[in-house]
Short mmCIF file of C-alpha atoms in Angstrom, two decimals:
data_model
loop_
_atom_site.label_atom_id
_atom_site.label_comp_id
_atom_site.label_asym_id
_atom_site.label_seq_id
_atom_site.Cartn_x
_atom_site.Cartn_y
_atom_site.Cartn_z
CA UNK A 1 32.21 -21.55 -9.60
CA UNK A 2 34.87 -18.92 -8.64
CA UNK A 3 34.01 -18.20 -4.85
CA UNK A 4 34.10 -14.07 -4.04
CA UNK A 5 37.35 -12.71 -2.75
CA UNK A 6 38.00 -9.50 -1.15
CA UNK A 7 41.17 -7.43 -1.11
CA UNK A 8 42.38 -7.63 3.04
CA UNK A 9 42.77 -3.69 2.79
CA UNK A 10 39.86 -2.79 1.62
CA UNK A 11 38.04 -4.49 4.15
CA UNK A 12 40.16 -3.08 7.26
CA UNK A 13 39.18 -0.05 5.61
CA UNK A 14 35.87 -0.72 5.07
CA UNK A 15 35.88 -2.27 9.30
CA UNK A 16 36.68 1.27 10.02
CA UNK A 17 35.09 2.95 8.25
CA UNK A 18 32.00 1.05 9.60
CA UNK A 19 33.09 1.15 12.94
CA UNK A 20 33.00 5.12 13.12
CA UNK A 21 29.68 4.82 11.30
CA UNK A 22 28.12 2.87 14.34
CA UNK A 23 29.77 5.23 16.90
CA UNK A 24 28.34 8.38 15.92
CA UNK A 25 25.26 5.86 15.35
CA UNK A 26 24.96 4.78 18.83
CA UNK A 27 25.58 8.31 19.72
CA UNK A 28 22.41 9.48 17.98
CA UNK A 29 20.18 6.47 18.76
CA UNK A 30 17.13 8.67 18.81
CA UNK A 31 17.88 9.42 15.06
CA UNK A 32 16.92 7.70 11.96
CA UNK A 33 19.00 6.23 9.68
CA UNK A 34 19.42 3.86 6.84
CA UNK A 35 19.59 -0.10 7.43
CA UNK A 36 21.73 -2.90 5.23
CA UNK A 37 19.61 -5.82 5.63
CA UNK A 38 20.66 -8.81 4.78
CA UNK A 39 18.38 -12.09 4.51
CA UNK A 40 20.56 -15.19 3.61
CA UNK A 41 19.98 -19.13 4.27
CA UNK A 42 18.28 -21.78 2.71
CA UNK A 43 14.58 -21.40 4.02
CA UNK A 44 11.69 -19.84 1.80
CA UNK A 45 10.78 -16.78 2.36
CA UNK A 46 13.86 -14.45 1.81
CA UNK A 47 12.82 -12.67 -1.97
CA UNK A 48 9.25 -12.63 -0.48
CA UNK A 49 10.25 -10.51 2.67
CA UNK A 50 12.47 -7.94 0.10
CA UNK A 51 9.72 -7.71 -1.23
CA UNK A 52 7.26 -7.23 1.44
CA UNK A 53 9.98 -4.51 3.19
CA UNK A 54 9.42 -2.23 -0.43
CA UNK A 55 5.56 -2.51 -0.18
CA UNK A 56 5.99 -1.19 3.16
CA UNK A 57 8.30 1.88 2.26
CA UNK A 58 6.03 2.12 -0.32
CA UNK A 59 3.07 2.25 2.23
CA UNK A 60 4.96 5.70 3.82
CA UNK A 61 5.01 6.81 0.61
CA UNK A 62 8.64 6.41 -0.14
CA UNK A 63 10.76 5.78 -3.41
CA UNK A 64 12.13 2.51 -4.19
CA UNK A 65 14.53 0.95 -6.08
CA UNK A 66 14.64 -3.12 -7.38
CA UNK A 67 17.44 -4.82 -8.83
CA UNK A 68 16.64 -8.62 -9.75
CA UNK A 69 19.91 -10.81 -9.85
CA UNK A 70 17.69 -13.57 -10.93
CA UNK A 71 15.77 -13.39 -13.84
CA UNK A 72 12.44 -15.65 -14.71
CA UNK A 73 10.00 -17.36 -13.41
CA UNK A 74 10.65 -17.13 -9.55
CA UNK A 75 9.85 -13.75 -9.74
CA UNK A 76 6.61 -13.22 -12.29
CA UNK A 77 4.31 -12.49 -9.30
CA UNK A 78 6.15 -9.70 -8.03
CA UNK A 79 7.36 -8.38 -10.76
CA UNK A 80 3.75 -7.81 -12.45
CA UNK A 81 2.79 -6.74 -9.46
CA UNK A 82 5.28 -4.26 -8.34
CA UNK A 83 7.08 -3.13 -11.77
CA UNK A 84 4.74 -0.22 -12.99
CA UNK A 85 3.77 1.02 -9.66
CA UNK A 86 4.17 4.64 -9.41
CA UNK A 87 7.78 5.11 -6.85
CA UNK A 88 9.27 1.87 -8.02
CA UNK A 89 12.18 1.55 -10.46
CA UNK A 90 12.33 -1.65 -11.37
CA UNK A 91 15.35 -3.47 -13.05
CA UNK A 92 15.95 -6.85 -13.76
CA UNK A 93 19.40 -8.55 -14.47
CA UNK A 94 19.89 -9.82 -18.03
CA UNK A 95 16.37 -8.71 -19.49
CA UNK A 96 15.93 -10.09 -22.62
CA UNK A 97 17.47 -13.09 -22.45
CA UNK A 98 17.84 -16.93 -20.28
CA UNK A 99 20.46 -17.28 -17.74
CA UNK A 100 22.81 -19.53 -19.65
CA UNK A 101 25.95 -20.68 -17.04
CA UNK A 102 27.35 -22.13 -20.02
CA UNK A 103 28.44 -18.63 -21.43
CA UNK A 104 30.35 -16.87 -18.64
CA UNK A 105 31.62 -13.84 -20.08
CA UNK A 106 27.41 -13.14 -21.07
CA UNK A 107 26.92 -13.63 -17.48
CA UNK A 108 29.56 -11.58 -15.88
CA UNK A 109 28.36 -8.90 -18.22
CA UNK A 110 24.59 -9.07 -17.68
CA UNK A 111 25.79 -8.80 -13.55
CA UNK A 112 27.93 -5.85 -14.68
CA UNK A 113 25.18 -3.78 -16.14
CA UNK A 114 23.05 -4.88 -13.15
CA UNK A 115 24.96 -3.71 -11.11
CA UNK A 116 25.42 -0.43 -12.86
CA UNK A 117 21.74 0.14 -11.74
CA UNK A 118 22.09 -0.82 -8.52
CA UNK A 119 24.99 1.57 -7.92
CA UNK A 120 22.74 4.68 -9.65
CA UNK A 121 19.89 3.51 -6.96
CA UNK A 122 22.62 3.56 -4.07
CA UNK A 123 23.99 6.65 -5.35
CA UNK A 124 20.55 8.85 -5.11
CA UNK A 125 19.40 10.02 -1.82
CA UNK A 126 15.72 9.89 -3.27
CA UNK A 127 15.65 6.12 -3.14
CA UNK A 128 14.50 5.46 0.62
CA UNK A 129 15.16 1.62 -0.23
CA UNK A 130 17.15 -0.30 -2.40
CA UNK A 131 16.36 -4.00 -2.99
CA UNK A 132 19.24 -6.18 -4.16
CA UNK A 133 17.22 -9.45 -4.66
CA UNK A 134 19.27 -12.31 -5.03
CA UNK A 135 22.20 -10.70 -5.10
CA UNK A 136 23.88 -12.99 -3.08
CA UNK A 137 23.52 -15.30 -6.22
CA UNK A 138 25.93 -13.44 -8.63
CA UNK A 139 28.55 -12.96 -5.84
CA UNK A 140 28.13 -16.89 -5.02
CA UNK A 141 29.21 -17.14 -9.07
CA UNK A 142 31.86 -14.54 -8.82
CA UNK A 143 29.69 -12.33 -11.52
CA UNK A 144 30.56 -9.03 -9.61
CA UNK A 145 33.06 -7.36 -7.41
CA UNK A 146 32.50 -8.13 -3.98
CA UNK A 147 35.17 -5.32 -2.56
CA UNK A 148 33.44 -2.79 -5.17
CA UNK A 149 29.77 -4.32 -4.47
CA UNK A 150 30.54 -3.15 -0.71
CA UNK A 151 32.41 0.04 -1.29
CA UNK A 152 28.90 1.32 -2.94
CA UNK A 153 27.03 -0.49 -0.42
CA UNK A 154 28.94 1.16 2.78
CA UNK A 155 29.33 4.51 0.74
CA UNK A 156 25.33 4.85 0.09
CA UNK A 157 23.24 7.86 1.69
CA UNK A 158 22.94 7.47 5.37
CA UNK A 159 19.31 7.41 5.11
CA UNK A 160 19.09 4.84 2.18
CA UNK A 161 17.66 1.07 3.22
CA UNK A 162 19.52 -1.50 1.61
CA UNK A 163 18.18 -4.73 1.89
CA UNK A 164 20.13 -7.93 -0.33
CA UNK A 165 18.87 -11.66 -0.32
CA UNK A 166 20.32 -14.79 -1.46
CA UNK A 167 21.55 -18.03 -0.01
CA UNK A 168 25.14 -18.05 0.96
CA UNK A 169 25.48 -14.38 1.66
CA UNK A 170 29.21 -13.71 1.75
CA UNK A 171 30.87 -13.43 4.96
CA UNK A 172 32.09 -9.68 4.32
CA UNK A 173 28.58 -8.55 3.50
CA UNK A 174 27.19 -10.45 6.62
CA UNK A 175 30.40 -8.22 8.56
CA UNK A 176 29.24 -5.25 6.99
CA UNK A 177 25.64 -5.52 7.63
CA UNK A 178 23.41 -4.21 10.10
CA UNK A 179 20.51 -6.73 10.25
CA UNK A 180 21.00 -10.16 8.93
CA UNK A 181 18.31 -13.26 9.14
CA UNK A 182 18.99 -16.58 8.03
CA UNK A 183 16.08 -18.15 6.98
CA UNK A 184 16.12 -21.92 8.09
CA UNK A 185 13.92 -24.57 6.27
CA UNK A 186 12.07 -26.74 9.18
CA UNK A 187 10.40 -28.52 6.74
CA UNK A 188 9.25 -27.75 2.78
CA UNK A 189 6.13 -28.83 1.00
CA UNK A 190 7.66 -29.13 -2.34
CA UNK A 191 11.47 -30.79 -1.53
CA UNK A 192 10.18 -33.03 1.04
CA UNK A 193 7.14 -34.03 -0.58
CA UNK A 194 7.44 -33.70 -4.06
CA UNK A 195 4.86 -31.10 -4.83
CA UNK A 196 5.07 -28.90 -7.35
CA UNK A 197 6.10 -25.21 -7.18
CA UNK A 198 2.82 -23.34 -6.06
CA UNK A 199 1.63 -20.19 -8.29
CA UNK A 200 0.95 -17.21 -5.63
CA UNK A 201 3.38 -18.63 -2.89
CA UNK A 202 6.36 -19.94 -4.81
CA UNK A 203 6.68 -18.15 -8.50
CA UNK B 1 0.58 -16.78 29.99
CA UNK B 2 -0.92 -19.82 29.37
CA UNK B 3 0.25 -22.16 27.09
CA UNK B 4 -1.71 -23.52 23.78
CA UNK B 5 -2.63 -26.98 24.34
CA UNK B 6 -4.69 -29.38 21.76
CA UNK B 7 -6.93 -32.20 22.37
CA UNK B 8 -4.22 -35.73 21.44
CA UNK B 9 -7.49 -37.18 19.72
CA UNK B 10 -8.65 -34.46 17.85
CA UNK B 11 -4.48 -34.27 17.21
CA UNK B 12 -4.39 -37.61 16.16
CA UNK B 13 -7.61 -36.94 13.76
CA UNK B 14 -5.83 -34.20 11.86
CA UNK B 15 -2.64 -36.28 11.34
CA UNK B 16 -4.37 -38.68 9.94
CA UNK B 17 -6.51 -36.77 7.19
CA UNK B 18 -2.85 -34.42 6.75
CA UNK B 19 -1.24 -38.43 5.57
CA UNK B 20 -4.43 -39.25 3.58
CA UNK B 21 -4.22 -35.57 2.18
CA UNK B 22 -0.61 -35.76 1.36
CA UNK B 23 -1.04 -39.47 -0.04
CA UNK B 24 -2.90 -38.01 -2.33
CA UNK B 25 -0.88 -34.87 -3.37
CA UNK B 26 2.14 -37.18 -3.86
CA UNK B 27 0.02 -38.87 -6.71
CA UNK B 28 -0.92 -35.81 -8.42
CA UNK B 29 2.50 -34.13 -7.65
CA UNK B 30 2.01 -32.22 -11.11
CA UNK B 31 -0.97 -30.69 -10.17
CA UNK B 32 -1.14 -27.01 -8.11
CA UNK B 33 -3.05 -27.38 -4.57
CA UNK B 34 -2.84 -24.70 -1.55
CA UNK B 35 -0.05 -24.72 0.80
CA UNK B 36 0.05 -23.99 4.39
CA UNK B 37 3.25 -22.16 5.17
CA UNK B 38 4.62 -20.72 8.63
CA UNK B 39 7.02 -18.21 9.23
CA UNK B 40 8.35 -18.16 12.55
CA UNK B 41 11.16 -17.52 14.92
CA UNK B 42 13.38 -14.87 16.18
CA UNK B 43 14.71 -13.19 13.44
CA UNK B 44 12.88 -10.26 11.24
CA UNK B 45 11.42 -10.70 8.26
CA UNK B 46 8.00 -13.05 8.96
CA UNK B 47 5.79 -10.20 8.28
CA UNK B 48 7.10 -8.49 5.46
CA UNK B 49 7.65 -12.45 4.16
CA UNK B 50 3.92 -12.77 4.36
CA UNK B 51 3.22 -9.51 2.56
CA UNK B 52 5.51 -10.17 0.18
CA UNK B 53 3.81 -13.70 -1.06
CA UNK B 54 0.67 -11.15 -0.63
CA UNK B 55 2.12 -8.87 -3.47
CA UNK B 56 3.03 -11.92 -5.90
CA UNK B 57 -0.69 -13.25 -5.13
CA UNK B 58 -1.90 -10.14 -6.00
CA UNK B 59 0.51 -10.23 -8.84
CA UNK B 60 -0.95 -12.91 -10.55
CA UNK B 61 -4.48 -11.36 -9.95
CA UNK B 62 -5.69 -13.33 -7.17
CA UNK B 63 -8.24 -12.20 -4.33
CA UNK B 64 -6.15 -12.60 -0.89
CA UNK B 65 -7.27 -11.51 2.69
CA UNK B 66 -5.43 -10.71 5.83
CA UNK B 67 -5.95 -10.63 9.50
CA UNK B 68 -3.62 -9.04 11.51
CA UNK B 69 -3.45 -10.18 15.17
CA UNK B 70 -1.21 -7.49 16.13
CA UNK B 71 -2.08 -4.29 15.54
CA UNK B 72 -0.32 -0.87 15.68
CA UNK B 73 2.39 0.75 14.84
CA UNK B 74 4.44 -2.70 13.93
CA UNK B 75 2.18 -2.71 10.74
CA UNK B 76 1.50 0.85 9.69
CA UNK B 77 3.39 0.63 6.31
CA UNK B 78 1.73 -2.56 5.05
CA UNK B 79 -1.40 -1.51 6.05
CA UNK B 80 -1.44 1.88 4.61
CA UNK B 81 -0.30 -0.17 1.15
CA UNK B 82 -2.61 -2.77 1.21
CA UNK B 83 -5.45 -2.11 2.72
CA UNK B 84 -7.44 -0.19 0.02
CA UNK B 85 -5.77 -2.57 -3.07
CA UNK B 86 -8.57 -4.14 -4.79
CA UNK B 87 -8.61 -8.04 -4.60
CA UNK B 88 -7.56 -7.29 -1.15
CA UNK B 89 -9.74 -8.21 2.48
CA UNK B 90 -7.73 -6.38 5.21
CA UNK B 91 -8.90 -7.00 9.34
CA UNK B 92 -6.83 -5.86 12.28
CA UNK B 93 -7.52 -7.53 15.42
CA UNK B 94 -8.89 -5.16 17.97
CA UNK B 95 -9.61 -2.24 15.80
CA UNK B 96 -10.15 0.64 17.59
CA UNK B 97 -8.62 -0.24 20.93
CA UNK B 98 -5.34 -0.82 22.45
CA UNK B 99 -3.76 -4.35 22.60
CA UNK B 100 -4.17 -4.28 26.48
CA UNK B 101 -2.86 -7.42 28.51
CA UNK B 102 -4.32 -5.81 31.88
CA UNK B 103 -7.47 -6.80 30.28
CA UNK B 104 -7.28 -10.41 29.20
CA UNK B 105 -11.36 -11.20 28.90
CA UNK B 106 -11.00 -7.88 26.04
CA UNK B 107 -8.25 -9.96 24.62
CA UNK B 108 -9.63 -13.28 24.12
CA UNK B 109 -12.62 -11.39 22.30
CA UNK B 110 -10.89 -9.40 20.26
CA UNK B 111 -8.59 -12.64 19.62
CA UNK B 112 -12.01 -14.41 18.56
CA UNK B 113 -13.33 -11.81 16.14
CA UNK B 114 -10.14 -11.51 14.57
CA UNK B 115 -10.73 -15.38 14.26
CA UNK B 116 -14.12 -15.08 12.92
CA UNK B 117 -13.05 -13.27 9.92
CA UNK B 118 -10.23 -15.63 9.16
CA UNK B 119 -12.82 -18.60 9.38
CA UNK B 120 -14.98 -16.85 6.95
CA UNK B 121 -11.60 -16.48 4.19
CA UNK B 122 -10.59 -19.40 4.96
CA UNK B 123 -14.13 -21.37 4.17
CA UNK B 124 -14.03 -19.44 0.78
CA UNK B 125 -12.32 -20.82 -2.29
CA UNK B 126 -12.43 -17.54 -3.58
CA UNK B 127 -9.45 -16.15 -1.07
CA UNK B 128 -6.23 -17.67 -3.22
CA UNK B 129 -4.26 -16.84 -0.13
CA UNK B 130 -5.03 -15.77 3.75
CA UNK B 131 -2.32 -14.25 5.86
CA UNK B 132 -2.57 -14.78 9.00
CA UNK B 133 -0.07 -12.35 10.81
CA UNK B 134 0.85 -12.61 14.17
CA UNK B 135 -1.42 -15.52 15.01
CA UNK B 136 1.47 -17.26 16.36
CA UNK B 137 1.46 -14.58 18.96
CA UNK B 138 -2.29 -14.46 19.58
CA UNK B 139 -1.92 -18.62 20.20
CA UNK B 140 0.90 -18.43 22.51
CA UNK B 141 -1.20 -16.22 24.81
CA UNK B 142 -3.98 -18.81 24.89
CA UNK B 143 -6.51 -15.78 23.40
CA UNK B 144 -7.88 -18.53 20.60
CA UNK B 145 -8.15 -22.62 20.91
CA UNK B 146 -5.75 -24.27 19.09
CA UNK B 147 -7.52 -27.18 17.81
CA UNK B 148 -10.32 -24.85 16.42
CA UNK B 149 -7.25 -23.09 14.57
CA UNK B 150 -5.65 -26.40 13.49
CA UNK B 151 -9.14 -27.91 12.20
CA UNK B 152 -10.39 -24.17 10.51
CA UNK B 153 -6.72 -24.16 8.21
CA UNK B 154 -7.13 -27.94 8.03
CA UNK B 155 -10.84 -27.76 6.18
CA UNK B 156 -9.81 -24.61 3.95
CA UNK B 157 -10.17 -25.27 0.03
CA UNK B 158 -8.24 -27.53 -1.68
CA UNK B 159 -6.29 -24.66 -3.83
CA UNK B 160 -6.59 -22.24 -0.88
CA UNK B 161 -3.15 -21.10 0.50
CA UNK B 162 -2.72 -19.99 4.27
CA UNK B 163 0.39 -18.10 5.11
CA UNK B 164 1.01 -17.79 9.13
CA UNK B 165 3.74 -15.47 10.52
CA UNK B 166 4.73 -14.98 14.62
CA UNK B 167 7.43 -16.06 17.00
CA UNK B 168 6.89 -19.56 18.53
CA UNK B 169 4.55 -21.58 16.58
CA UNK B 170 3.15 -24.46 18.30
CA UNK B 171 4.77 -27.52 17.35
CA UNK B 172 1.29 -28.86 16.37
CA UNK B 173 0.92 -25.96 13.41
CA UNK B 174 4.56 -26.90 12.66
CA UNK B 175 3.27 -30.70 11.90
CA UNK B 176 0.18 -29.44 10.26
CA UNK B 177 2.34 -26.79 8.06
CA UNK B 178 3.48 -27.79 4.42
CA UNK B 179 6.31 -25.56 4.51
CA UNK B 180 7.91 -24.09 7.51
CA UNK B 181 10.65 -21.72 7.90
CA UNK B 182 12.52 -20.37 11.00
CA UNK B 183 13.83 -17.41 10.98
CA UNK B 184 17.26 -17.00 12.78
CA UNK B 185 19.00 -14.05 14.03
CA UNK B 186 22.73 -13.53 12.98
CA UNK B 187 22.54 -9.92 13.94
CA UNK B 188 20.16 -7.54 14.30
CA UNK B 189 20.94 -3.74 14.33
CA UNK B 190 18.80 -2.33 16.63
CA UNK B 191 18.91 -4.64 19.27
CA UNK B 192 22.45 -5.24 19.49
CA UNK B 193 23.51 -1.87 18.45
CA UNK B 194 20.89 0.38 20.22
CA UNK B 195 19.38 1.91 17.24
CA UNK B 196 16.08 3.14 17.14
CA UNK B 197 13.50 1.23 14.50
CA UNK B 198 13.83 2.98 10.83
CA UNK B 199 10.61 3.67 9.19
CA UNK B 200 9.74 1.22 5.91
CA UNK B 201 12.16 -1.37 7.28
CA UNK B 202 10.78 -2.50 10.52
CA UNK B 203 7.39 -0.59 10.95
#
C-alpha cells in the first residue's frame, strides 16, 4: 500500500485559500453555506450516517449526489434503497466488476473514473450534497490524487455539502475539513463475539 | 437533572440472560439474530447513523419503526423523508407541544407515551428494526425508568434489531448493547468556527 502524499505547495495554498474562506465565513455567520464533513475512525456507523445526511437533504427536497468507493455487499441495502430515487445520482466505483487488489493498474483506473463522477457532482451547483462514501479507502491505497481530490473538494460551490467517510481519513482532508467525527468502537457484536454480519444493520 | 439509576438485581438478572443469550449466539455464529446497537457521544452523526441503517432496512424491504424523543427542528429533514415511506412507523415524542423543561410532570408523560409506542415495536417481530432516537437524552433526564427500558429492548424478538442514538448512554445500555460506538469530535464547524447550522446536514 502506497500511503497518500501531498505536494507542500499545494497545501499552503490550499491553507490559504481555506483560511480566507472561513474569514468571510465567520463574517457572515448568519448565512448558509456548504459543509465538508468528514466521518473517519474505526467504529460502525460512518457509511450509515452518509447515508442518513442524503435522506435528510433529500427530506428538504434537495439534489444529491453518491459516489461509492467500495463496491459490494456492504452497501446492497442502501444502494436498492436509495439508487432510483427521484434527486439521487447514484454511482458506484468499479461497477461491473470485484475489487481485485491483485491488479493495481484495474484499480487505480476504476478510482479514476470514480472520481471523474465525483468531480462532475462537485462541479454542479444543483447538487446540494455530495456523498464520497468510503473514499477515504482509495486514498488509504493511493488509487487517487489526494492534492487533486482536495483541489475539487475546496474549489466546489459554496453552497454544496460534501460529506466523505472511511477509516484513516488523511490528515490533509481532516485539515481541510469543516466537521470531522471519528467514530470509536466501544464494543462490536460481530468482532468481539463472533456473530455474523447482520442483514438491515451491517450489509 | 436527575440521574438514571437501575435496580443491581434486576441489573444482575439481565446480565445473566445477555451471557446465556450470547452463549448461545456464539454456537450458532452462522446464523442472523437482531442486534442492539448504540450510537452515542459528542460528535455528529448518531442520528443520521440511525436513519441511515433505517434506509438499508428499508432497502432490503423490511418494516422498521421510529420514535423520536426529541422533537423539532433537529429532525425536520428525516422526518419529512421518512415519515410517509411505506414499511415505515414514525412517532415523535410530544407531538404537538413544545419540549418544555419548566414543566417536568408534561415531560415524564410525554417521555412515557413516546415509550409506549416503542414497547409496542419492540414486542412485534414484525418491526426488523426500531430506532430509538434521542432516548439517550430522554434517560439522562430521568423522564423514563431505566430498568423498564433495559428489560423492554432485552425481551424484543430474537431477529428484531434496536438501534439507539443520544449523548451519554448509561453505562448499563452500554453493557446491554451488542455493538456500541462513540462518536468523537475532531472538529466541528459550527461550534468552533461560529457558523450557523446548514440545512440537510445538521437539521
Amino acid at each position: 500500500m502506497s500511503r497518500p502524499s501531498i505536494d507542500p505547495e499545494r497545501h499552503a495554498e490550499r491553507m490559504a485559500a481555506k483560511q480566507k474562506i472561513m474569514n468571510e465565513r465567520i463574517k457572515a455567520a448568519d448565512k448558509e453555506q456548504g459543509v465538508l464533513l468528514v466521518l473517519t475512525g474505526p467504529g460502525k456507523g460512518k457509511s450509515s450516517s452518509g447515508f442518513g445526511m442524503l435522506a435528510r437533504a433529500l427530506g428538504h427536497g434537495m439534489k444529491v449526489g453518491v459516489v461509492q468507493f467500495i463496491k459490494g455487499a456492504f452497501s446492497t441495502g442502501e444502494e436498492a434503497f436509495f439508487r432510483d430515487l427521484p434527486g439521487v445520482d447514484y454511482h458506484v466505483m468499479g461497477e461491473g466488476y470485484t475489487w481485485d487488489t491483485q491488479d493495481r493498474e484495474r484499480d487505480v483506473r476504476a478510482a479514476e473514473a470514480a472520481w471523474a463522477e465525483a468531480r462532475r457532482m462537485l462541479a454542479d451547483p444543483d447538487y446540494a450534497l455530495v456523498l464520497l462514501d468510503e473514499l477515504n479507502i482509495a486514498l488509504r491505497h493511493g488509487y487517487l490524487d489526494l492534492d487533486a481530490v482536495l483541489d475539487d473538494l475546496q474549489a466546489r460551490p459554496a453552497m454544496q455539502h460534501a460529506v466523505v467517510t472511511g477509516r484513516h481519513a488523511p490528515e490533509a482532508l481532516i485539515e481541510l475539513a469543516d466537521t470531522v467525527t471519528e467514530m470509536k468502537v466501544v464494543k462490536h457484536a460481530f468482532k468481539d463475539q463472533g456473530i455474523k454480519a447482520q442483514k438491515g444493520i451491517e450489509l
